[in-house]
PDB file of C-alpha atoms and ligand atoms in Angstrom:
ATOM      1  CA  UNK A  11     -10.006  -9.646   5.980  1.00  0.00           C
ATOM      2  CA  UNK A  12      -7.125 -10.028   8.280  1.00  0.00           C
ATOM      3  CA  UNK A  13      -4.613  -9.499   6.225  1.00  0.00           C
ATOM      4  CA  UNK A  14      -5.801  -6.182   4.270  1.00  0.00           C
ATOM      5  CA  UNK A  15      -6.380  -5.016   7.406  1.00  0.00           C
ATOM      6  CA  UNK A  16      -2.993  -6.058   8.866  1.00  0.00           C
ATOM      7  CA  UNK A  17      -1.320  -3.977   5.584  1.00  0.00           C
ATOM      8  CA  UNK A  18      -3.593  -1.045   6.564  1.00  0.00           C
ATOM      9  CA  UNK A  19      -2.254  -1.267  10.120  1.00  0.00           C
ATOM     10  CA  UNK A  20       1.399  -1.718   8.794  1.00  0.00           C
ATOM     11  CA  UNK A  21       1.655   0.985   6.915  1.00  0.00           C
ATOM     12  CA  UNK A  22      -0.068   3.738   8.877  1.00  0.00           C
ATOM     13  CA  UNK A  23       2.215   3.128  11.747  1.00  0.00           C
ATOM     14  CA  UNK A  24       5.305   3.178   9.607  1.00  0.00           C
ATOM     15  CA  UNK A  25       3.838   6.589   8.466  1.00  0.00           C
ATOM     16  CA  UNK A  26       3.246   7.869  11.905  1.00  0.00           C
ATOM     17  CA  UNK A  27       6.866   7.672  12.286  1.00  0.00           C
ATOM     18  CA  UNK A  28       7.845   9.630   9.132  1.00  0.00           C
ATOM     19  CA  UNK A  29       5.254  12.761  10.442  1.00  0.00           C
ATOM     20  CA  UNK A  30       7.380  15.538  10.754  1.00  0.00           C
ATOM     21  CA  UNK A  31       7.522  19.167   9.821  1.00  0.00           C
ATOM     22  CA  UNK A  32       9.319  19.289   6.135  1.00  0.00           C
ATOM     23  CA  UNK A  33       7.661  16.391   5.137  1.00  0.00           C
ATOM     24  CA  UNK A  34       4.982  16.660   2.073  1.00  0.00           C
ATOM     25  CA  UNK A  35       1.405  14.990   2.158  1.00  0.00           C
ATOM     26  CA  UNK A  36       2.660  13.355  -1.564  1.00  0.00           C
ATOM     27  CA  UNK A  37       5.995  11.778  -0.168  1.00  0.00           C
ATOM     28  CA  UNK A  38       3.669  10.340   2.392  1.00  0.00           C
ATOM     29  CA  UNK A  39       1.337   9.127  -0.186  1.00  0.00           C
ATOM     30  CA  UNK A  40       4.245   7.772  -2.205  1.00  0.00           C
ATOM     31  CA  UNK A  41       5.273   5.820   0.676  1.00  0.00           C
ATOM     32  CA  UNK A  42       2.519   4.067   1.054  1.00  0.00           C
ATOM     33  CA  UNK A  43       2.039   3.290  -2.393  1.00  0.00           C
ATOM     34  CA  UNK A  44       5.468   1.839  -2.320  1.00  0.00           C
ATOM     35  CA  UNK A  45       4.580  -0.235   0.731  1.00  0.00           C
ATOM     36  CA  UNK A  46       1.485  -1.591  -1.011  1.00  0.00           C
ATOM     37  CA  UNK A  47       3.230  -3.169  -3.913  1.00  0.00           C
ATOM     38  CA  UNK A  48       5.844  -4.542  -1.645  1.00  0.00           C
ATOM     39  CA  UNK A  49       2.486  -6.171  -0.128  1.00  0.00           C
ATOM     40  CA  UNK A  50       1.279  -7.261  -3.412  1.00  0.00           C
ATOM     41  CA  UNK A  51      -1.739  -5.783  -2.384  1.00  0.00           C
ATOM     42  CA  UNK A  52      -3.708  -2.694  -4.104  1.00  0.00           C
ATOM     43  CA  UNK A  53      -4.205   0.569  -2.573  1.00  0.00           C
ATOM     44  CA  UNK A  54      -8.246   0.921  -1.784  1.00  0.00           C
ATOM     45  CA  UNK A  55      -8.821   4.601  -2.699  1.00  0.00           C
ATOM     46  CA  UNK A  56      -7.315   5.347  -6.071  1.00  0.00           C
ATOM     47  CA  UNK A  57      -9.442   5.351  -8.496  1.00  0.00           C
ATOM     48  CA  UNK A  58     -12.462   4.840  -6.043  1.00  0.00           C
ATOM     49  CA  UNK A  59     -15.175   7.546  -7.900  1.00  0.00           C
ATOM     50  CA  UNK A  60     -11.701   8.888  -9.529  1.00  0.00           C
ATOM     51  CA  UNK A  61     -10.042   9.229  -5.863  1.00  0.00           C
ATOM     52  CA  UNK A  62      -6.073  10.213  -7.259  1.00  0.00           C
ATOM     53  CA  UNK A  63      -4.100   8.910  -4.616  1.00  0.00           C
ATOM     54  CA  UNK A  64      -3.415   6.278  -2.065  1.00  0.00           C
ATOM     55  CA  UNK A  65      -3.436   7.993   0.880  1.00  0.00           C
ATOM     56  CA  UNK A  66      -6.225  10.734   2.502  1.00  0.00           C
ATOM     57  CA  UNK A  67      -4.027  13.229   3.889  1.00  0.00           C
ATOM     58  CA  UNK A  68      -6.203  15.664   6.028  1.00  0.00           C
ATOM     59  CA  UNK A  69      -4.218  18.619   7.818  1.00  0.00           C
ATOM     60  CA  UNK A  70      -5.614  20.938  10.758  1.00  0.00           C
ATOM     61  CA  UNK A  71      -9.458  22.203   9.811  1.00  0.00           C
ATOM     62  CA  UNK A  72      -9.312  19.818   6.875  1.00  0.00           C
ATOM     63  CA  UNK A  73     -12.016  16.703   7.944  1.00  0.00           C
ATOM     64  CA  UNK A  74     -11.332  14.099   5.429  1.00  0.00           C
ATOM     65  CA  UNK A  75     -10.273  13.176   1.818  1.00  0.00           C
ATOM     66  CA  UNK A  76      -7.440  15.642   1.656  1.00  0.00           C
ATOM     67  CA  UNK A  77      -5.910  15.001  -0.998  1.00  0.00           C
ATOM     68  CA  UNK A  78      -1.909  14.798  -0.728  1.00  0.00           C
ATOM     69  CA  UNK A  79       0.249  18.261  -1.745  1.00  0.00           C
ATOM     70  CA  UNK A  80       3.525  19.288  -2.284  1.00  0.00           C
ATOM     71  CA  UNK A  81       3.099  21.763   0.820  1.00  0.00           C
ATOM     72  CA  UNK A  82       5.659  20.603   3.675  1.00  0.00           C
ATOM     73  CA  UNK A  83       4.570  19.807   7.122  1.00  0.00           C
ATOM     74  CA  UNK A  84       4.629  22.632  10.123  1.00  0.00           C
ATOM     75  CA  UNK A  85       5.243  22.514  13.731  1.00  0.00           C
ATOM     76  CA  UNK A  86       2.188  22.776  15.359  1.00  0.00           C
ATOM     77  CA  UNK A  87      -0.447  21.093  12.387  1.00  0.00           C
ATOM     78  CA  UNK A  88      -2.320  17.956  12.809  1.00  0.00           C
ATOM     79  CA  UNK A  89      -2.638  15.404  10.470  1.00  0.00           C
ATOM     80  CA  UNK A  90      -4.929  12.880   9.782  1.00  0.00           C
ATOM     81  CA  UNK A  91      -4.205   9.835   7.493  1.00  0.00           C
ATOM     82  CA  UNK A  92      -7.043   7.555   6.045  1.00  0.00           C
ATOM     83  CA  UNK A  93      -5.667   4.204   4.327  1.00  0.00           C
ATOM     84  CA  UNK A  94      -7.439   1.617   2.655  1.00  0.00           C
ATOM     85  CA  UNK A  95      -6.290  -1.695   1.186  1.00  0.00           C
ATOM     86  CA  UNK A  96      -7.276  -4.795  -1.265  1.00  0.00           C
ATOM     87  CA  UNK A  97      -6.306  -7.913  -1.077  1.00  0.00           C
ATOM     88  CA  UNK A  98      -7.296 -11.220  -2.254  1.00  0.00           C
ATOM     89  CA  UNK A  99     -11.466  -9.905  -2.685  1.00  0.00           C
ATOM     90  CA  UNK A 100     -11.340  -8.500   0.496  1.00  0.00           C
ATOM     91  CA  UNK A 101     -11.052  -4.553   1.902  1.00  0.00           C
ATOM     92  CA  UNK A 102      -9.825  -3.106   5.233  1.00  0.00           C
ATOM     93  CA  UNK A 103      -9.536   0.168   6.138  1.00  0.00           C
ATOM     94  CA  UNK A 104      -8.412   2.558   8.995  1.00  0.00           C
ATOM     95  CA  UNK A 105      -7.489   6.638   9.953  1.00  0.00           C
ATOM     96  CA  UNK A 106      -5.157   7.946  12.563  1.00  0.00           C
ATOM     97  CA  UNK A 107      -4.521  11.840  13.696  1.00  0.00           C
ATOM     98  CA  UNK A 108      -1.140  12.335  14.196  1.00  0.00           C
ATOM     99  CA  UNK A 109       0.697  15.648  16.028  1.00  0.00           C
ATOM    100  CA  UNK A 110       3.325  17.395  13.460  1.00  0.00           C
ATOM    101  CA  UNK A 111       5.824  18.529  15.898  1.00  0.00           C
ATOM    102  CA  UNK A 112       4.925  20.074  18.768  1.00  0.00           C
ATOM    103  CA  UNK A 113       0.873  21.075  19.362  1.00  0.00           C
ATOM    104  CA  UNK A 114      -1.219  23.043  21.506  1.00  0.00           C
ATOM    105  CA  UNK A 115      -2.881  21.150  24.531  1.00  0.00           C
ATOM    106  CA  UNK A 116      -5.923  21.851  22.298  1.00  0.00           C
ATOM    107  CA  UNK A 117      -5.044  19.796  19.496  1.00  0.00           C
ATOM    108  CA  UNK A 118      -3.417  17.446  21.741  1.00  0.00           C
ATOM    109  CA  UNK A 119      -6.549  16.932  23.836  1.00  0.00           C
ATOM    110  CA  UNK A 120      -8.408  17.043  20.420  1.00  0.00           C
ATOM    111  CA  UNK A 121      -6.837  13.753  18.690  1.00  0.00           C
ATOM    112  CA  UNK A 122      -6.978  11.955  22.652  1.00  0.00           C
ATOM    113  CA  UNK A 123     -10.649  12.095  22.858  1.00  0.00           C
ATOM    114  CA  UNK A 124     -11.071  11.480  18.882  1.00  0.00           C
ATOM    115  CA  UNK A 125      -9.329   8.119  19.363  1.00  0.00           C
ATOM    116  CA  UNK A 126     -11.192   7.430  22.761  1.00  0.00           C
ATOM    117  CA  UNK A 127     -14.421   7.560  21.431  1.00  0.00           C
ATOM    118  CA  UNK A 128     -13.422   5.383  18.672  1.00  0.00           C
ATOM    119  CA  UNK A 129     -12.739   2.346  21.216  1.00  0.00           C
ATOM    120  CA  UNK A 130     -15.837   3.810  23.330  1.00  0.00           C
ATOM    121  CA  UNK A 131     -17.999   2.691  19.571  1.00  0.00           C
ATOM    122  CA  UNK A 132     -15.394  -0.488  19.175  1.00  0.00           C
ATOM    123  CA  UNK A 133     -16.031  -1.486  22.681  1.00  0.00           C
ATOM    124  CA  UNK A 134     -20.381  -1.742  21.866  1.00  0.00           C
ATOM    125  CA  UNK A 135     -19.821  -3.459  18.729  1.00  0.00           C
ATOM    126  CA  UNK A 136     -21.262  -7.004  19.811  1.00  0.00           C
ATOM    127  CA  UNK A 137     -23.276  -9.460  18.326  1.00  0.00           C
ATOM    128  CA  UNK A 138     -27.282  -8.665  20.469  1.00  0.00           C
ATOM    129  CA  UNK A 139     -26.203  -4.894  20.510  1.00  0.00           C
ATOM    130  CA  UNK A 140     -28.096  -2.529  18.100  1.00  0.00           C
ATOM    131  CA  UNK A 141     -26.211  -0.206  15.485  1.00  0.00           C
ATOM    132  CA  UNK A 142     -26.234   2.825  17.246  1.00  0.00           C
ATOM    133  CA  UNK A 143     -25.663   2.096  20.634  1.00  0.00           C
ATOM    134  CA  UNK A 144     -21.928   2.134  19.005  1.00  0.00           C
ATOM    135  CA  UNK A 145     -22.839   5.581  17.552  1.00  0.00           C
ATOM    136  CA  UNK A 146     -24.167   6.967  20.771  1.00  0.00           C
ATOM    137  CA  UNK A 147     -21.321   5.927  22.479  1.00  0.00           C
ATOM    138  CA  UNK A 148     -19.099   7.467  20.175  1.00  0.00           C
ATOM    139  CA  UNK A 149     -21.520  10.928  20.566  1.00  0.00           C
ATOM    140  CA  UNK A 150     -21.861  10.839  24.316  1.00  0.00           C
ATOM    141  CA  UNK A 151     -18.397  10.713  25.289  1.00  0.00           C
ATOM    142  CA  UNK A 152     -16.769  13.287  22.196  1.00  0.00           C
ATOM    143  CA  UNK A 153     -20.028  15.737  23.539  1.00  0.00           C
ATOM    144  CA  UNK A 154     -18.755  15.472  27.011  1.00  0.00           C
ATOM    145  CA  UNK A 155     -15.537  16.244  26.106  1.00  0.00           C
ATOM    146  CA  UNK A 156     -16.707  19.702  24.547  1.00  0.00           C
ATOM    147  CA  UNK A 157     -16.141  18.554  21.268  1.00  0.00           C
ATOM    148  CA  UNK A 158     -18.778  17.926  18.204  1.00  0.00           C
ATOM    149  CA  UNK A 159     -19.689  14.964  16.397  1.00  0.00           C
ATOM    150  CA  UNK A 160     -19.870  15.071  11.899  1.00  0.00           C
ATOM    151  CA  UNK A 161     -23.081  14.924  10.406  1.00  0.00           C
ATOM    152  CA  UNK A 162     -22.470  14.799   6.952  1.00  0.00           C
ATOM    153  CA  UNK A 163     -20.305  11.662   6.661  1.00  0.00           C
ATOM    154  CA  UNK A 164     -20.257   8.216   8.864  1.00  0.00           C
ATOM    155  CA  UNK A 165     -18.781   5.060   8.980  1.00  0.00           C
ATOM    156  CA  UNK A 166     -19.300   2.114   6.902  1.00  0.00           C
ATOM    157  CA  UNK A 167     -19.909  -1.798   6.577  1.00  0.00           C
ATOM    158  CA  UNK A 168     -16.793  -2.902   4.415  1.00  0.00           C
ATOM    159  CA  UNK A 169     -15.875  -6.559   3.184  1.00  0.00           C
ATOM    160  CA  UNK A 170     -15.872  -7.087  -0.515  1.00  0.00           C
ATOM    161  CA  UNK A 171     -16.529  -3.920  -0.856  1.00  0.00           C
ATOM    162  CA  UNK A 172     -15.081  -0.755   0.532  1.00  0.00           C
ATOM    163  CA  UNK A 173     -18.412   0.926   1.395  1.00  0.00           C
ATOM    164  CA  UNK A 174     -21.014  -1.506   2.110  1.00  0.00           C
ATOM    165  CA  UNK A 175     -24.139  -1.165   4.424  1.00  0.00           C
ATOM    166  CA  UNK A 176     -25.257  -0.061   6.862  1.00  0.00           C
ATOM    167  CA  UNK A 177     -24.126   3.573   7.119  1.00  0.00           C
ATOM    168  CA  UNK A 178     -22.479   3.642  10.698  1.00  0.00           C
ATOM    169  CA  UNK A 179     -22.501   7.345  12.029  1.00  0.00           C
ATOM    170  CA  UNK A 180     -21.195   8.612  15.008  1.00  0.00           C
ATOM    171  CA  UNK A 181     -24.307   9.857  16.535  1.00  0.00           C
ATOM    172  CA  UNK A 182     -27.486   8.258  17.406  1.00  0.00           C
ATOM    173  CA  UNK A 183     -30.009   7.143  19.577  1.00  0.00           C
ATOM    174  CA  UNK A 184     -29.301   3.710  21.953  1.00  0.00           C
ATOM    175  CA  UNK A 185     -31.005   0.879  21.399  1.00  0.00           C
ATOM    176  CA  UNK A 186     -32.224   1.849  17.628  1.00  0.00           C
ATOM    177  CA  UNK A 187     -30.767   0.797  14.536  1.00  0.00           C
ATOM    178  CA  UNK A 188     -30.291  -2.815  13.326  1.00  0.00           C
ATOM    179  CA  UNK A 189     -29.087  -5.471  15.162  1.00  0.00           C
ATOM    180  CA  UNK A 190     -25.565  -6.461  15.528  1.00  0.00           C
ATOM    181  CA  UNK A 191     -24.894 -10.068  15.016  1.00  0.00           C
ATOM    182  CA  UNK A 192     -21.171 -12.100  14.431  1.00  0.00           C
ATOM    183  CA  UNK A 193     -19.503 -12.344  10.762  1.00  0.00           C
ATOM    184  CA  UNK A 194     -20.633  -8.352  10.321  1.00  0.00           C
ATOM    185  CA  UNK A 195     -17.769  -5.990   9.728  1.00  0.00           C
ATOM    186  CA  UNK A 196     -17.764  -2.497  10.339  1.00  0.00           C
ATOM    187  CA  UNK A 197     -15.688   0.331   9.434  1.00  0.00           C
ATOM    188  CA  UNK A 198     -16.249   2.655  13.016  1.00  0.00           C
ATOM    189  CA  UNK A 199     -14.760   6.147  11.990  1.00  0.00           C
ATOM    190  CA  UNK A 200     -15.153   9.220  14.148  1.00  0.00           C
ATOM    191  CA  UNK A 201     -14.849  12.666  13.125  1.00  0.00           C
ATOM    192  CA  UNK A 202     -14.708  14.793  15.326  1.00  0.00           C
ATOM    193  CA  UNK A 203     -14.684  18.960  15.352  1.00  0.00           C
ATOM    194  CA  UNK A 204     -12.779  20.808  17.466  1.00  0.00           C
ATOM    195  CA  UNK A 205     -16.059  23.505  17.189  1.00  0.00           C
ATOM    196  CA  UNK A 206     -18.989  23.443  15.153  1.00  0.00           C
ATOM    197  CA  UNK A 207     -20.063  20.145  13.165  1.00  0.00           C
ATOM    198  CA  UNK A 208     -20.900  21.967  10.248  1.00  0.00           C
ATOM    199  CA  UNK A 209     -18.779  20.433   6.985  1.00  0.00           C
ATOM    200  CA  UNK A 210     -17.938  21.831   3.421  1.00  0.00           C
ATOM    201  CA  UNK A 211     -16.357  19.938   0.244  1.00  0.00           C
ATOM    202  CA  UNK A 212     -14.281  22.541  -1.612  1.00  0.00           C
ATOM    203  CA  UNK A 213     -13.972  22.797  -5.421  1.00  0.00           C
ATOM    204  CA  UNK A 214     -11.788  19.997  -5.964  1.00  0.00           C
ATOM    205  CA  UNK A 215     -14.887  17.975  -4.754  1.00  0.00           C
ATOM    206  CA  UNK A 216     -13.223  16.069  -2.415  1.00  0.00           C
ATOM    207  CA  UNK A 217     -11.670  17.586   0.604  1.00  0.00           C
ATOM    208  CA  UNK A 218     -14.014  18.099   2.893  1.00  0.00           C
ATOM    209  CA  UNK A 219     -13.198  20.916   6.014  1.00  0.00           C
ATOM    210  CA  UNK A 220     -14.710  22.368   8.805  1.00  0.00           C
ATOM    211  CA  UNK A 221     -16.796  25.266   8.081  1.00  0.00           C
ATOM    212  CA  UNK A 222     -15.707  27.705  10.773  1.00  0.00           C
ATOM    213  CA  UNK A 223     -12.185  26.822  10.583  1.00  0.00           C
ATOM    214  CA  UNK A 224     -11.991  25.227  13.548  1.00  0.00           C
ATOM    215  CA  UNK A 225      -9.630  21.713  14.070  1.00  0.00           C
ATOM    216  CA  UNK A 226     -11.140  18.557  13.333  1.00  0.00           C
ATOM    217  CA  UNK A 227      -9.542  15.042  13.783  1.00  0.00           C
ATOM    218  CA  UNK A 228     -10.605  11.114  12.605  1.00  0.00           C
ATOM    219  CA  UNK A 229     -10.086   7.831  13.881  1.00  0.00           C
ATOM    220  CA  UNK A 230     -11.304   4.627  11.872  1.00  0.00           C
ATOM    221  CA  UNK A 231     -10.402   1.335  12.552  1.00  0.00           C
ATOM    222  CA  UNK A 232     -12.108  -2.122  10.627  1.00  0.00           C
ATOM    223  CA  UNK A 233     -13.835  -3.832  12.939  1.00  0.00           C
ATOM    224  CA  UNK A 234     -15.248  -7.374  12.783  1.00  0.00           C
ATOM    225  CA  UNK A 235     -18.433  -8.320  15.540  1.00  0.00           C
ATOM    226  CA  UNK A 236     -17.402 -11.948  16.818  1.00  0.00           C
ATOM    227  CA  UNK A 237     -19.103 -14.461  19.323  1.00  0.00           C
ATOM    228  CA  UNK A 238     -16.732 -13.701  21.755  1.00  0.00           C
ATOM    229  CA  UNK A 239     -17.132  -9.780  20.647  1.00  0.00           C
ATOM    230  CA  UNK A 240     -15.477  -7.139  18.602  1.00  0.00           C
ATOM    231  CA  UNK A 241     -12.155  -7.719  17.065  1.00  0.00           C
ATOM    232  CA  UNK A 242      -9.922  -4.858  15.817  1.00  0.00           C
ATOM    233  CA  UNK A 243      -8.831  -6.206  12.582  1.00  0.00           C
ATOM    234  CA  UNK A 244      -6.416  -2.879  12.241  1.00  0.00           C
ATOM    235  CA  UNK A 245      -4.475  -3.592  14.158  1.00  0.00           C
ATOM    236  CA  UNK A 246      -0.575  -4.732  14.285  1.00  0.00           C
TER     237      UNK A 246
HETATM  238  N1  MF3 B 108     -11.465   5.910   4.154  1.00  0.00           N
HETATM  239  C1  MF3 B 108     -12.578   6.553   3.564  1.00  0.00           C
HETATM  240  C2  MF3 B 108     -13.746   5.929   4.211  1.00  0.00           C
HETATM  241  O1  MF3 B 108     -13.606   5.475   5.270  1.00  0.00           O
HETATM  242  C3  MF3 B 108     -12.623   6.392   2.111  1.00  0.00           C
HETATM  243  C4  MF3 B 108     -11.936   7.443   1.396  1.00  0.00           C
HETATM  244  S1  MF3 B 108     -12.837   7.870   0.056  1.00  0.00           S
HETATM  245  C5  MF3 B 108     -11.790   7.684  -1.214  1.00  0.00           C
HETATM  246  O2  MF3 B 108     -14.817   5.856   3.736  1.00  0.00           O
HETATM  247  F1  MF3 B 108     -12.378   7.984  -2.275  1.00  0.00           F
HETATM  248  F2  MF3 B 108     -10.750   8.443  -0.986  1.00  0.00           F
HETATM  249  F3  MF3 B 108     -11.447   6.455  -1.295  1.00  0.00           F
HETATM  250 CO1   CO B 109     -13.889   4.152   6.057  1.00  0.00          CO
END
C-alpha cells in the first residue's frame, strides 16, 4: 500500500502548490488525472458508485465530494482536496484543506485544528488501543477548539478496497470499539465544521455541505497500525 499511498501524497502536494485564486476545481482535477497516468496508476474515485472525476474538490461550506467546476478560485475561499489512488490491488487515500489566497484568522485557525486532530486520531492508532479512542481523540481536541465534529460521514478501513470496515468516525467514546491490532489499515478523516455539525447532500447527490452555511474543512490521511505503531502511509 505504500506506493498508492505515496502517489496520493505526490500529487496532493503538487496541487497545494497550484491553489490559487483563478484557478478552476476541473484544471485541478485534470491535473491530477494527468499525474495518475504518468504513475501508471488509476485514479480511486471515478467511477466509484458513478463518482465523475478524479479529484473531490470541496470549497468553503462545502464538506466533501465536491465535485470539480469551471468556477475560478477567490481570495479568501478554502479548499479541500480528497484523492484516492489504485495500484497494483491495493488503495490509498488522503484530504488536505488548503487557504486560496489570503483567509480570515477564522478559516486559518479552522484548517490548523482540522489537521491537528487528524495526528491527535493518527497518534492513538496502535495495535492494544480500541477503535475509538482514535475517534475521541479526534472529538475532544476539535470540541475544545470550538469547533464541531461530522456525524453523517466517517472514516474508513481501506486496502483492497477503498471502503472497507470498520467505519472509523471522528467521535466516540474511549476505550469502546474493536480492538486495534498490526497489519490493519485505516483511512482517519476528520471533518470538521466551523459551526453546527449538521450535513446536507444537494441534488447532484453528491456534494455534501454544511447546513447553516458555516465553513467546514477535512483532513484524511491512510494509515497503517504497526508493531512499532502507526505509520502514515500518505505521506512524501
Ligand atoms: N475520499 C473519500 C473517502 O474517504 C471517497 C470519495 S467518494 C468518491 O471516503 F465517490 F468520490 F469516491
Ligand atoms: Co477516505
Amino acid at each position: 500500500m505504500k506506493i498508492p499511498c505515496k502517489i496520493v501524497a505526490e500529487v496532493l502536494a503538487l496541487l497545494k502548490e497550484l491553489v490559487k485564486p483563478g484557478v478552476t476545481t476541473q484544471d485541478l482535477d485534470s491535473i491530477a488525472s494527468c499525474e495518475v497516468k504518468k504513475h501508471k496508476a488509476k485514479a480511486a474515485f471515478k467511477g466509484y458508485h458513478n463518482y465523475p472525476n478524479a479529484l473531490c474538490c470541496s470549497p468553503n461550506n462545502q464538506v466533501v465530494h465536491g465535485i470539480p467546476t469551471s468556477i475560478p478560485l477567490k481570495n479568501g475561499d478554502i479548499l479541500s482536496l480528497d484523492f484516492g489512488v489504485f495500484y497494483d490491488d491495493f488503495y490509498g487515500d488522503a484530504a488536505i484543506t488548503v487557504p486560496v489566497g489570503d483567509v480570515s484568522d477564522l478559516a486559518a485557525t479552522l484548517i490548523k485544528v482540522t489537521e491537528q486532530s487528524l495526528y491527535e486520531g493518527v497518534r492513538n492508532a496502535v495495535p492494544g488501543g480500541r477503535l475509538f479512542d482514535v475517534s475521541y481523540a479526534i472529538q475532544s481536541f476539535v470540541e475544545s477548539k470550538g469547533f464541531s465534529v461530522v456525524r453523517d460521514f466517517v472514516g474508513h478501513g481501506i486496502g483492497r478496497c477503498l471502503h472497507e470496515d470498520p467505519q472509523v468516525p471522528n467521535f466516540g467514546v474511549p476505550g469502546k470499539g474493536i480492538l486495534l491490532k498490526p497489519g490493519m489499515v485505516l483511512a482517519i478523516e476528520p471533518m470538521i465544521n466551523q459551526l453546527g455539525h449538521d450535513v446536507r447532500v444537494l441534488k447532484d447527490d453528491w456534494t455534501v455541505v454544511t447546513c447553516d452555511g458555516g465553513l467546514s474543512a477535512h483532513f484524511e490521511h491512510t494509515v497503517a497500525i504497526t508493531d512499532s505503531g502507526p505509520v502514515i502511509l500518505t505521506c512524501l
